[in-house]
Tab-separated table of N, CA and C in Angstrom:
chain	number	residue	atom	x	y	z
A	27	MET	N	0.623	-1.122	0.024
A	27	MET	CA	0.267	-0.403	0.016
A	27	MET	C	1.290	1.270	0.251
A	28	GLU	N	1.996	1.180	1.126
A	28	GLU	CA	2.969	2.669	0.971
A	28	GLU	C	3.211	3.063	-0.583
A	29	ASP	N	4.170	1.454	-0.893
A	29	ASP	CA	4.659	2.090	-2.791
A	29	ASP	C	3.685	2.430	-3.403
A	30	ALA	N	2.186	1.540	-3.555
A	30	ALA	CA	1.155	2.710	-5.139
A	30	ALA	C	0.990	3.847	-3.897
A	31	LYS	N	1.132	4.000	-2.878
A	31	LYS	CA	1.590	5.920	-1.918
A	31	LYS	C	2.579	6.509	-2.731
A	32	GLU	N	3.370	6.346	-2.674
A	32	GLU	CA	4.614	6.761	-3.322
A	32	GLU	C	4.545	6.837	-4.474
A	33	ALA	N	4.595	5.486	-5.297
A	33	ALA	CA	4.295	5.518	-7.054
A	33	ALA	C	3.097	6.592	-7.346
A	34	ASN	N	2.362	6.748	-6.924
A	34	ASN	CA	1.172	8.225	-7.131
A	34	ASN	C	2.084	9.035	-6.650
A	35	MET	N	2.562	9.242	-5.862
A	35	MET	CA	3.033	10.934	-5.188
A	35	MET	C	4.334	11.376	-6.475
A	36	LEU	N	5.055	10.304	-6.938
A	36	LEU	CA	5.524	10.694	-7.819
A	36	LEU	C	5.390	10.273	-9.184
A	37	SER	N	4.101	10.061	-9.732
A	37	SER	CA	2.951	10.754	-11.077
A	37	SER	C	3.136	12.631	-10.838
A	38	ALA	N	2.957	12.429	-10.270
A	38	ALA	CA	1.882	13.648	-9.628
A	38	ALA	C	3.757	15.077	-9.913
A	39	ILE	N	4.622	14.531	-9.644
A	39	ILE	CA	5.811	15.145	-8.730
A	39	ILE	C	5.892	14.833	-11.001
A	40	GLN	N	6.302	14.041	-11.066
A	40	GLN	CA	6.482	14.223	-12.615
A	40	GLN	C	5.621	14.817	-13.623
A	41	LEU	N	4.426	15.590	-13.263
A	41	LEU	CA	3.026	15.959	-13.807
A	41	LEU	C	3.897	17.226	-13.998
A	42	ALA	N	4.743	17.709	-12.841
A	42	ALA	CA	5.128	18.789	-12.624
A	42	ALA	C	5.843	18.658	-13.256
A	43	ARG	N	7.093	18.076	-13.092
A	43	ARG	CA	8.456	18.536	-14.241
A	43	ARG	C	7.638	18.686	-15.356
A	44	GLU	N	7.482	17.476	-15.956
A	44	GLU	CA	6.547	17.519	-17.310
A	44	GLU	C	5.792	19.267	-17.566
A	45	GLY	N	4.949	19.432	-17.395
A	45	GLY	CA	4.722	20.735	-17.195
A	45	GLY	C	5.560	21.901	-17.327
A	46	MET	N	6.385	22.009	-16.210
A	46	MET	CA	7.249	23.102	-16.129
A	46	MET	C	8.242	22.978	-17.385
A	47	ASN	N	8.764	22.116	-17.812
A	47	ASN	CA	9.092	21.622	-18.952
A	47	ASN	C	9.274	22.573	-19.958
A	48	ARG	N	7.593	22.531	-20.045
A	48	ARG	CA	6.931	22.016	-21.470
A	48	ARG	C	6.143	24.013	-21.152
A	49	ASN	N	6.928	24.791	-19.829
A	49	ASN	CA	6.466	26.191	-19.946
A	49	ASN	C	5.381	26.053	-19.839
A	50	GLU	N	4.414	25.542	-19.367
A	50	GLU	CA	3.032	25.818	-18.921
A	50	GLU	C	2.601	26.443	-18.041
A	51	GLY	N	3.493	26.912	-16.484
A	51	GLY	CA	3.447	26.854	-15.348
A	51	GLY	C	4.100	26.645	-14.603
A	52	GLY	N	3.930	26.943	-13.610
A	52	GLY	CA	4.674	26.495	-12.852
A	52	GLY	C	5.591	25.248	-11.749
A	53	PRO	N	5.956	24.201	-10.703
A	53	PRO	CA	6.395	23.370	-10.572
A	53	PRO	C	5.566	22.695	-9.900
A	54	PHE	N	3.838	22.031	-10.366
A	54	PHE	CA	3.002	21.544	-9.569
A	54	PHE	C	2.259	20.918	-9.946
A	55	GLY	N	1.926	19.649	-9.775
A	55	GLY	CA	2.054	18.340	-10.544
A	55	GLY	C	0.428	18.035	-9.047
A	56	ALA	N	-0.449	17.215	-10.225
A	56	ALA	CA	-1.370	16.076	-9.028
A	56	ALA	C	-1.695	15.203	-10.065
A	57	ILE	N	-3.056	14.630	-9.265
A	57	ILE	CA	-3.649	13.835	-9.522
A	57	ILE	C	-4.852	12.794	-8.686
A	58	VAL	N	-5.673	12.821	-9.352
A	58	VAL	CA	-6.862	11.854	-8.595
A	58	VAL	C	-6.817	10.646	-8.384
A	59	VAL	N	-6.973	9.737	-7.555
A	59	VAL	CA	-7.019	8.422	-7.571
A	59	VAL	C	-8.512	7.457	-6.658
A	60	LYS	N	-8.217	6.797	-7.772
A	60	LYS	CA	-10.109	6.275	-7.137
A	60	LYS	C	-9.546	4.728	-7.635
A	61	ASN	N	-9.974	3.764	-6.446
A	61	ASN	CA	-9.932	2.356	-7.123
A	61	ASN	C	-9.008	2.069	-6.810
A	62	GLY	N	-7.351	2.667	-6.685
A	62	GLY	CA	-5.911	2.511	-7.910
A	62	GLY	C	-6.091	3.043	-9.039
A	63	GLN	N	-7.045	3.533	-9.434
A	63	GLN	CA	-6.812	3.915	-11.172
A	63	GLN	C	-6.304	5.629	-10.344
A	64	ILE	N	-5.616	5.861	-12.068
A	64	ILE	CA	-5.725	7.482	-12.271
A	64	ILE	C	-6.888	8.465	-12.856
A	65	ILE	N	-7.760	8.795	-11.887
A	65	ILE	CA	-9.371	8.900	-12.758
A	65	ILE	C	-8.934	11.051	-12.712
A	66	GLY	N	-7.916	11.091	-12.849
A	66	GLY	CA	-7.675	12.870	-13.034
A	66	GLY	C	-6.079	13.388	-12.462
A	67	ARG	N	-5.374	13.386	-13.743
A	67	ARG	CA	-3.889	14.904	-13.957
A	67	ARG	C	-4.425	15.930	-14.131
A	68	GLY	N	-3.099	16.736	-13.879
A	68	GLY	CA	-3.043	17.830	-13.971
A	68	GLY	C	-1.608	18.695	-13.159
A	69	ASN	N	-1.612	19.336	-13.818
A	69	ASN	CA	-0.106	20.275	-13.604
A	69	ASN	C	-0.219	21.958	-13.912
A	70	ASN	N	0.150	22.435	-13.611
A	70	ASN	CA	-0.405	24.083	-13.146
A	70	ASN	C	0.132	24.740	-14.577
A	71	GLN	N	-1.147	24.738	-15.050
A	71	GLN	CA	-1.928	25.797	-16.325
A	71	GLN	C	-1.780	27.004	-16.453
A	72	VAL	N	-1.164	28.025	-15.575
A	72	VAL	CA	-1.220	29.394	-14.967
A	72	VAL	C	-1.152	29.943	-16.632
A	73	THR	N	0.205	29.741	-17.189
A	73	THR	CA	1.027	31.431	-17.550
A	73	THR	C	0.264	30.852	-19.844
A	74	SER	N	0.879	29.301	-19.505
A	74	SER	CA	0.065	29.327	-20.323
A	74	SER	C	-0.960	29.375	-20.817
A	75	SER	N	-2.259	29.031	-19.778
A	75	SER	CA	-3.743	29.444	-20.109
A	75	SER	C	-3.941	30.716	-19.824
A	76	ASN	N	-3.081	31.735	-19.796
A	76	ASN	CA	-4.250	32.680	-19.191
A	76	ASN	C	-4.643	33.133	-18.258
A	77	ASP	N	-4.699	31.568	-17.159
A	77	ASP	CA	-6.026	31.171	-16.133
A	77	ASP	C	-5.366	31.259	-14.833
A	78	PRO	N	-5.784	32.377	-13.919
A	78	PRO	CA	-4.921	32.086	-13.087
A	78	PRO	C	-5.216	31.303	-11.644
A	79	THR	N	-6.922	29.894	-12.171
A	79	THR	CA	-7.330	29.094	-11.559
A	79	THR	C	-6.961	27.968	-12.220
A	80	ALA	N	-6.494	27.482	-13.199
A	80	ALA	CA	-5.054	26.695	-13.646
A	80	ALA	C	-4.288	26.070	-12.528
A	81	HIS	N	-4.310	25.756	-11.219
A	81	HIS	CA	-3.434	25.364	-10.717
A	81	HIS	C	-3.201	23.551	-10.898
A	82	ALA	N	-2.397	23.149	-10.296
A	82	ALA	CA	-2.622	21.147	-10.859
A	82	ALA	C	-3.375	20.769	-10.382
A	83	GLU	N	-3.995	21.657	-8.733
A	83	GLU	CA	-4.798	20.573	-8.383
A	83	GLU	C	-6.719	20.738	-8.939
A	84	ILE	N	-6.579	21.493	-9.552
A	84	ILE	CA	-7.749	22.173	-9.453
A	84	ILE	C	-7.942	21.340	-11.316
A	85	VAL	N	-7.007	21.757	-12.285
A	85	VAL	CA	-6.941	21.286	-13.482
A	85	VAL	C	-6.643	19.518	-13.026
A	86	ALA	N	-6.516	18.822	-12.049
A	86	ALA	CA	-6.644	17.371	-12.255
A	86	ALA	C	-8.058	16.798	-11.542
A	87	ILE	N	-9.174	18.120	-10.760
A	87	ILE	CA	-10.209	17.489	-9.404
A	87	ILE	C	-11.108	17.982	-10.902
A	88	ARG	N	-11.069	18.932	-11.959
A	88	ARG	CA	-11.555	19.146	-12.326
A	88	ARG	C	-12.030	17.643	-13.908
A	89	GLU	N	-10.673	17.411	-14.371
A	89	GLU	CA	-10.575	15.774	-15.211
A	89	GLU	C	-11.399	14.773	-14.019
A	90	ALA	N	-11.328	14.768	-13.376
A	90	ALA	CA	-11.701	13.653	-12.707
A	90	ALA	C	-13.156	13.636	-12.177
A	91	CYS	N	-13.522	14.656	-11.963
A	91	CYS	CA	-15.504	14.561	-12.257
A	91	CYS	C	-16.381	14.791	-13.448
A	92	ARG	N	-14.686	15.628	-14.517
A	92	ARG	CA	-15.490	14.754	-15.678
A	92	ARG	C	-15.560	13.096	-15.761
A	93	HIS	N	-14.723	12.631	-15.345
A	93	HIS	CA	-14.308	10.804	-15.143
A	93	HIS	C	-15.896	10.342	-14.665
A	94	LEU	N	-15.834	10.863	-13.286
A	94	LEU	CA	-16.850	10.264	-12.510
A	94	LEU	C	-18.704	11.652	-12.430
A	95	ASN	N	-18.703	12.268	-14.479
A	95	ASN	CA	-19.447	12.712	-14.506
A	95	ASN	C	-20.528	13.128	-12.815
A	96	SER	N	-18.819	13.483	-12.227
A	96	SER	CA	-19.568	14.019	-10.202
A	96	SER	C	-18.873	15.230	-9.768
A	97	PHE	N	-19.878	15.972	-9.149
A	97	PHE	CA	-19.376	17.310	-8.858
A	97	PHE	C	-18.274	16.643	-7.133
A	98	GLN	N	-18.502	15.531	-7.415
A	98	GLN	CA	-17.931	14.894	-5.421
A	98	GLN	C	-16.481	14.351	-5.714
A	99	LEU	N	-15.544	14.231	-5.778
A	99	LEU	CA	-14.950	12.574	-5.446
A	99	LEU	C	-15.349	11.738	-4.297
A	100	ASP	N	-16.634	11.020	-4.091
A	100	ASP	CA	-16.091	10.610	-3.240
A	100	ASP	C	-15.204	9.250	-3.326
A	101	ASP	N	-15.107	8.302	-2.780
A	101	ASP	CA	-14.323	7.132	-2.250
A	101	ASP	C	-13.100	8.191	-3.100
A	102	CYS	N	-12.033	8.879	-3.380
A	102	CYS	CA	-11.097	9.134	-4.494
A	102	CYS	C	-9.526	9.887	-3.865
A	103	VAL	N	-8.716	9.697	-4.000
A	103	VAL	CA	-7.659	10.249	-3.093
A	103	VAL	C	-7.102	10.979	-4.121
A	104	LEU	N	-6.181	12.260	-3.585
A	104	LEU	CA	-5.060	13.427	-4.545
A	104	LEU	C	-4.193	13.097	-4.236
A	105	PHE	N	-3.458	13.662	-4.627
A	105	PHE	CA	-1.763	13.481	-4.847
A	105	PHE	C	-1.004	14.581	-4.719
A	106	THR	N	-0.693	15.352	-4.680
A	106	THR	CA	0.035	16.597	-5.124
A	106	THR	C	1.295	16.871	-4.735
A	107	SER	N	2.142	17.998	-5.334
A	107	SER	CA	3.561	17.750	-5.168
A	107	SER	C	3.641	18.783	-4.619
A	108	CYS	N	2.299	19.743	-3.575
A	108	CYS	CA	2.732	20.699	-3.083
A	108	CYS	C	1.260	21.033	-2.185
A	109	GLU	N	2.008	21.227	-1.232
A	109	GLU	CA	0.786	21.756	0.116
A	109	GLU	C	-0.673	22.460	-0.420
A	110	PRO	N	-1.932	21.967	-0.984
A	110	PRO	CA	-2.977	23.090	-1.584
A	110	PRO	C	-2.744	24.602	-1.540
A	111	CYS	N	-3.128	25.280	-1.962
A	111	CYS	CA	-2.835	27.016	-1.947
A	111	CYS	C	-4.283	27.340	-1.710
A	112	PRO	N	-4.329	28.815	-0.110
A	112	PRO	CA	-6.187	28.575	-0.093
A	112	PRO	C	-6.961	27.955	-1.424
A	113	MET	N	-6.392	28.704	-2.781
A	113	MET	CA	-7.825	28.818	-3.661
A	113	MET	C	-7.844	27.317	-3.866
A	114	CYS	N	-6.973	26.393	-3.845
A	114	CYS	CA	-6.975	24.169	-4.310
A	114	CYS	C	-7.601	24.183	-2.815
A	115	LEU	N	-7.248	24.663	-1.647
A	115	LEU	CA	-8.009	24.124	-0.066
A	115	LEU	C	-9.494	24.598	-0.610
A	116	GLY	N	-9.738	25.159	-0.851
A	116	GLY	CA	-11.905	25.725	-1.453
A	116	GLY	C	-11.872	24.209	-2.006
A	117	ALA	N	-10.936	24.505	-3.141
A	117	ALA	CA	-12.374	23.696	-3.940
A	117	ALA	C	-11.402	22.208	-3.747
A	118	ILE	N	-10.699	21.964	-2.698
A	118	ILE	CA	-10.347	20.370	-2.244
A	118	ILE	C	-11.911	20.391	-1.586
A	119	TYR	N	-12.255	21.090	-0.514
A	119	TYR	CA	-13.191	21.006	0.225
A	119	TYR	C	-14.345	20.265	-0.268
A	120	TRP	N	-14.635	21.095	-1.464
A	120	TRP	CA	-15.917	21.340	-2.204
A	120	TRP	C	-15.733	19.877	-2.636
A	121	ALA	N	-15.039	19.088	-3.376
A	121	ALA	CA	-14.986	18.584	-3.907
A	121	ALA	C	-15.012	16.534	-3.266
A	122	ARG	N	-14.588	17.021	-1.752
A	122	ARG	CA	-15.084	16.390	-1.236
A	122	ARG	C	-14.001	14.744	-0.687
A	123	PRO	N	-12.545	14.966	-1.206
A	123	PRO	CA	-12.094	13.312	-2.245
A	123	PRO	C	-11.616	12.853	-0.285
A	124	ASP	N	-11.440	11.884	-0.286
A	124	ASP	CA	-10.943	11.647	1.173
A	124	ASP	C	-9.996	11.869	2.274
A	125	HIS	N	-8.805	11.966	1.281
A	125	HIS	CA	-7.479	12.116	1.627
A	125	HIS	C	-6.802	12.676	1.104
A	126	VAL	N	-5.734	13.443	1.014
A	126	VAL	CA	-4.756	14.385	0.690
A	126	VAL	C	-3.378	13.927	0.821
A	127	PHE	N	-2.505	13.519	-0.058
A	127	PHE	CA	-1.545	13.219	0.249
A	127	PHE	C	-0.716	14.571	-0.838
A	128	TYR	N	0.253	15.606	-0.080
A	128	TYR	CA	0.924	16.462	-0.215
A	128	TYR	C	2.715	16.108	0.000
A	129	ALA	N	3.836	16.790	-0.837
A	129	ALA	CA	4.851	16.599	-1.244
A	129	ALA	C	5.258	17.512	-0.544
A	130	CYS	N	5.997	18.624	-1.141
A	130	CYS	CA	6.305	21.092	-0.241
A	130	CYS	C	5.596	20.499	0.602
A	131	THR	N	5.784	21.628	1.359
A	131	THR	CA	5.231	22.225	2.305
A	131	THR	C	4.751	24.212	1.029
A	132	ARG	N	3.972	24.569	2.273
A	132	ARG	CA	3.452	25.604	1.377
A	132	ARG	C	5.487	26.972	1.570
A	133	GLU	N	5.697	26.492	2.487
A	133	GLU	CA	7.359	27.713	2.615
A	133	GLU	C	8.046	26.687	2.083
A	134	ASP	N	8.301	25.710	1.634
A	134	ASP	CA	9.169	25.081	0.832
A	134	ASP	C	8.480	26.315	-0.894
A	135	ALA	N	7.410	25.934	-1.143
A	135	ALA	CA	6.948	26.618	-2.333
A	135	ALA	C	6.863	28.422	-2.328
A	136	SER	N	6.831	29.088	-0.800
A	136	SER	CA	8.361	30.167	-0.723
A	136	SER	C	9.179	30.502	-0.750
A	137	GLN	N	9.914	29.295	-0.431
A	137	GLN	CA	11.150	30.236	-1.315
A	137	GLN	C	11.347	29.302	-2.842
A	138	ALA	N	10.833	28.348	-3.488
A	138	ALA	CA	10.822	28.986	-4.518
A	138	ALA	C	9.969	29.836	-5.108
A	139	GLY	N	10.046	31.194	-4.660
A	139	GLY	CA	9.063	31.734	-5.192
A	139	GLY	C	7.585	32.154	-5.989
A	140	PHE	N	6.545	31.380	-4.376
A	140	PHE	CA	5.454	31.138	-5.211
A	140	PHE	C	4.896	30.886	-3.469
A	141	ASP	N	4.487	32.408	-3.229
A	141	ASP	CA	3.919	32.363	-1.511
A	141	ASP	C	3.024	33.297	-1.463
A	142	ASP	N	2.104	32.337	-0.922
A	142	ASP	CA	0.527	32.641	-0.771
A	142	ASP	C	0.315	32.974	0.618
A	143	SER	N	1.516	32.946	1.648
A	143	SER	CA	1.194	33.969	2.576
A	143	SER	C	0.011	35.057	3.062
A	144	PHE	N	-0.011	35.425	1.508
A	144	PHE	CA	-0.382	37.251	2.105
A	144	PHE	C	-2.194	36.706	1.711
A	145	ILE	N	-2.533	35.839	1.085
A	145	ILE	CA	-3.498	35.248	0.746
A	145	ILE	C	-3.886	35.110	2.080
A	146	TYR	N	-3.291	33.791	3.043
A	146	TYR	CA	-4.040	33.631	4.051
A	146	TYR	C	-3.695	34.959	4.784
A	147	GLU	N	-3.186	35.721	5.183
A	147	GLU	CA	-3.770	36.773	6.034
A	147	GLU	C	-4.828	37.336	5.512
A	148	GLU	N	-5.110	37.706	4.463
A	148	GLU	CA	-6.085	38.056	3.826
A	148	GLU	C	-7.283	38.053	4.264
A	149	ILE	N	-7.477	36.534	4.395
A	149	ILE	CA	-8.356	36.005	3.878
A	149	ILE	C	-8.905	35.980	6.140
A	150	GLN	N	-8.203	36.266	6.963
A	150	GLN	CA	-8.316	36.566	7.829
A	150	GLN	C	-8.411	37.913	8.300
A	151	THR	N	-8.983	39.158	7.425
A	151	THR	CA	-8.230	40.693	7.414
A	151	THR	C	-9.741	40.849	7.569
A	152	ASP	N	-10.018	41.407	8.784
A	152	ASP	CA	-12.109	42.245	8.398
A	152	ASP	C	-12.023	42.895	6.792
A	153	ILE	N	-13.071	42.543	6.272
A	153	ILE	CA	-13.709	42.128	4.582
A	153	ILE	C	-13.404	43.689	4.077
A	154	ASN	N	-13.656	44.906	5.514
A	154	ASN	CA	-13.499	46.548	5.452
A	154	ASN	C	-11.785	46.567	4.875
A	155	ASP	N	-10.955	45.736	5.775
A	155	ASP	CA	-9.676	46.505	5.101
A	155	ASP	C	-9.077	45.416	5.002
A	156	ARG	N	-9.332	44.856	3.538
A	156	ARG	CA	-8.404	43.878	2.857
A	156	ARG	C	-8.028	44.762	1.289
A	157	LYS	N	-7.168	44.197	0.754
A	157	LYS	CA	-6.354	44.567	-0.542
A	157	LYS	C	-6.831	45.416	-0.690
A	158	ILE	N	-7.639	44.088	-1.375
A	158	ILE	CA	-8.497	44.752	-3.012
A	158	ILE	C	-10.092	44.920	-2.621
A	159	PRO	N	-10.349	46.513	-2.817
A	159	PRO	CA	-11.247	47.100	-1.707
A	159	PRO	C	-12.761	45.820	-2.379
A	160	MET	N	-13.545	45.724	-1.387
A	160	MET	CA	-15.105	44.543	-1.411
A	160	MET	C	-16.201	45.028	-0.891
A	161	THR	N	-17.178	45.828	-2.033
A	161	THR	CA	-17.825	46.508	-1.188
A	161	THR	C	-19.208	45.870	-1.951
A	162	GLN	N	-19.900	45.913	-0.610
A	162	GLN	CA	-21.870	45.492	-0.608
A	162	GLN	C	-22.564	45.803	-1.601
A	163	LEU	N	-23.260	45.236	-2.679
A	163	LEU	CA	-24.107	45.886	-3.477
A	163	LEU	C	-24.767	44.999	-4.472
A	164	GLY	N	-26.480	45.261	-3.647
A	164	GLY	CA	-27.205	44.723	-4.492
A	164	GLY	C	-27.661	43.534	-3.682
A	165	ARG	N	-27.982	43.217	-2.262
A	165	ARG	CA	-28.027	41.847	-1.641
A	165	ARG	C	-29.327	42.265	-1.511
A	166	GLU	N	-30.240	42.956	-1.572
A	166	GLU	CA	-31.678	42.732	-1.572
A	166	GLU	C	-32.581	41.967	-2.289
A	167	ASP	N	-32.187	42.612	-3.623
A	167	ASP	CA	-31.989	41.720	-5.215
A	167	ASP	C	-31.668	40.014	-5.010
A	168	ALA	N	-30.263	39.957	-4.495
A	168	ALA	CA	-29.544	38.384	-4.402
A	168	ALA	C	-30.259	37.767	-3.300
A	169	LEU	N	-30.745	38.142	-2.634
A	169	LEU	CA	-31.541	37.370	-1.180
A	169	LEU	C	-33.016	37.134	-1.688
A	170	ARG	N	-33.721	38.253	-2.844
A	170	ARG	CA	-34.081	36.705	-3.643
A	170	ARG	C	-34.094	35.502	-3.733
A	171	LEU	N	-33.550	36.242	-4.330
A	171	LEU	CA	-32.818	34.360	-5.628
A	171	LEU	C	-32.681	33.633	-4.724
A	172	PHE	N	-32.131	34.040	-3.218
A	172	PHE	CA	-32.080	32.701	-2.662
A	172	PHE	C	-32.535	32.066	-2.097
A	173	GLU	N	-34.072	32.522	-2.006
A	173	GLU	CA	-35.713	32.179	-1.544
A	173	GLU	C	-35.537	31.347	-3.101
A	174	GLU	N	-35.329	31.994	-4.042
A	174	GLU	CA	-35.830	31.304	-5.023
A	174	GLU	C	-35.514	29.394	-5.197
A	175	TRP	N	-33.684	29.196	-4.577
A	175	TRP	CA	-33.228	29.209	-4.695
A	175	TRP	C	-34.210	28.069	-3.728
A	176	ARG	N	-34.334	28.245	-1.941
A	176	ARG	CA	-34.698	27.479	-1.274
A	176	ARG	C	-36.328	26.363	-1.768
A	177	ALA	N	-37.084	27.398	-1.926
A	177	ALA	CA	-38.192	27.138	-3.415
A	177	ALA	C	-37.998	26.364	-4.153
A	178	LYS	N	-36.752	26.327	-5.158
A	178	LYS	CA	-37.254	25.173	-6.243
A	178	LYS	C	-36.985	23.633	-5.552
A	179	GLU	N	-38.132	23.426	-6.391
A	179	GLU	CA	-38.148	21.462	-5.655
A	179	GLU	C	-37.294	20.298	-7.179
A	180	ASP	N	-36.839	20.729	-7.344
A	180	ASP	CA	-36.214	20.189	-8.170
A	180	ASP	C	-33.896	20.498	-7.869
A	181	ARG	N	-33.601	21.115	-7.185
A	181	ARG	CA	-32.739	21.994	-7.063
A	181	ARG	C	-31.507	20.141	-6.566
A	182	MET	N	-30.755	20.140	-6.503
A	182	MET	CA	-29.860	19.015	-7.031
A	182	MET	C	-29.166	20.008	-4.942
A	183	ARG	N	-28.857	19.017	-3.881
A	183	ARG	CA	-28.012	19.596	-3.382
A	183	ARG	C	-27.450	19.263	-2.857
A	184	TYR	N	-25.700	19.559	-2.298
A	184	TYR	CA	-24.678	19.776	-2.420
A	184	TYR	C	-23.962	20.361	-1.411
């Protein structure tokens, strides 16, 4: 079992290396495994796709969800070459895999030039004091939309 976990992690690391060498983005890779089979692969594609959300974990989660035809990763395990950033961590919690294995830490990433500490700090900062101004607008109209959602009989809960 440990050998399979290490082999899966090496697969994620190899995806990171391949994507980096193709100049698709930073040195990050991830895979999603279900029942011993890789069902999702991803490497960082931020710079090549001009998509700031194209992190390895997000790419792998999207592919795995398409494979499963589901928005959740029940009975799946995610292997990633680095501790997930705040965005990826949020996506992981929404996808609900059973377990996440990571290789490098956020501190290792920071030393390589990928520092997400400012995002962790912003999350804990009062919304009125964040570096990017955030202003509430249209709450009453949006609240009506939530009322419609609650009343919608055919909604899919998640």
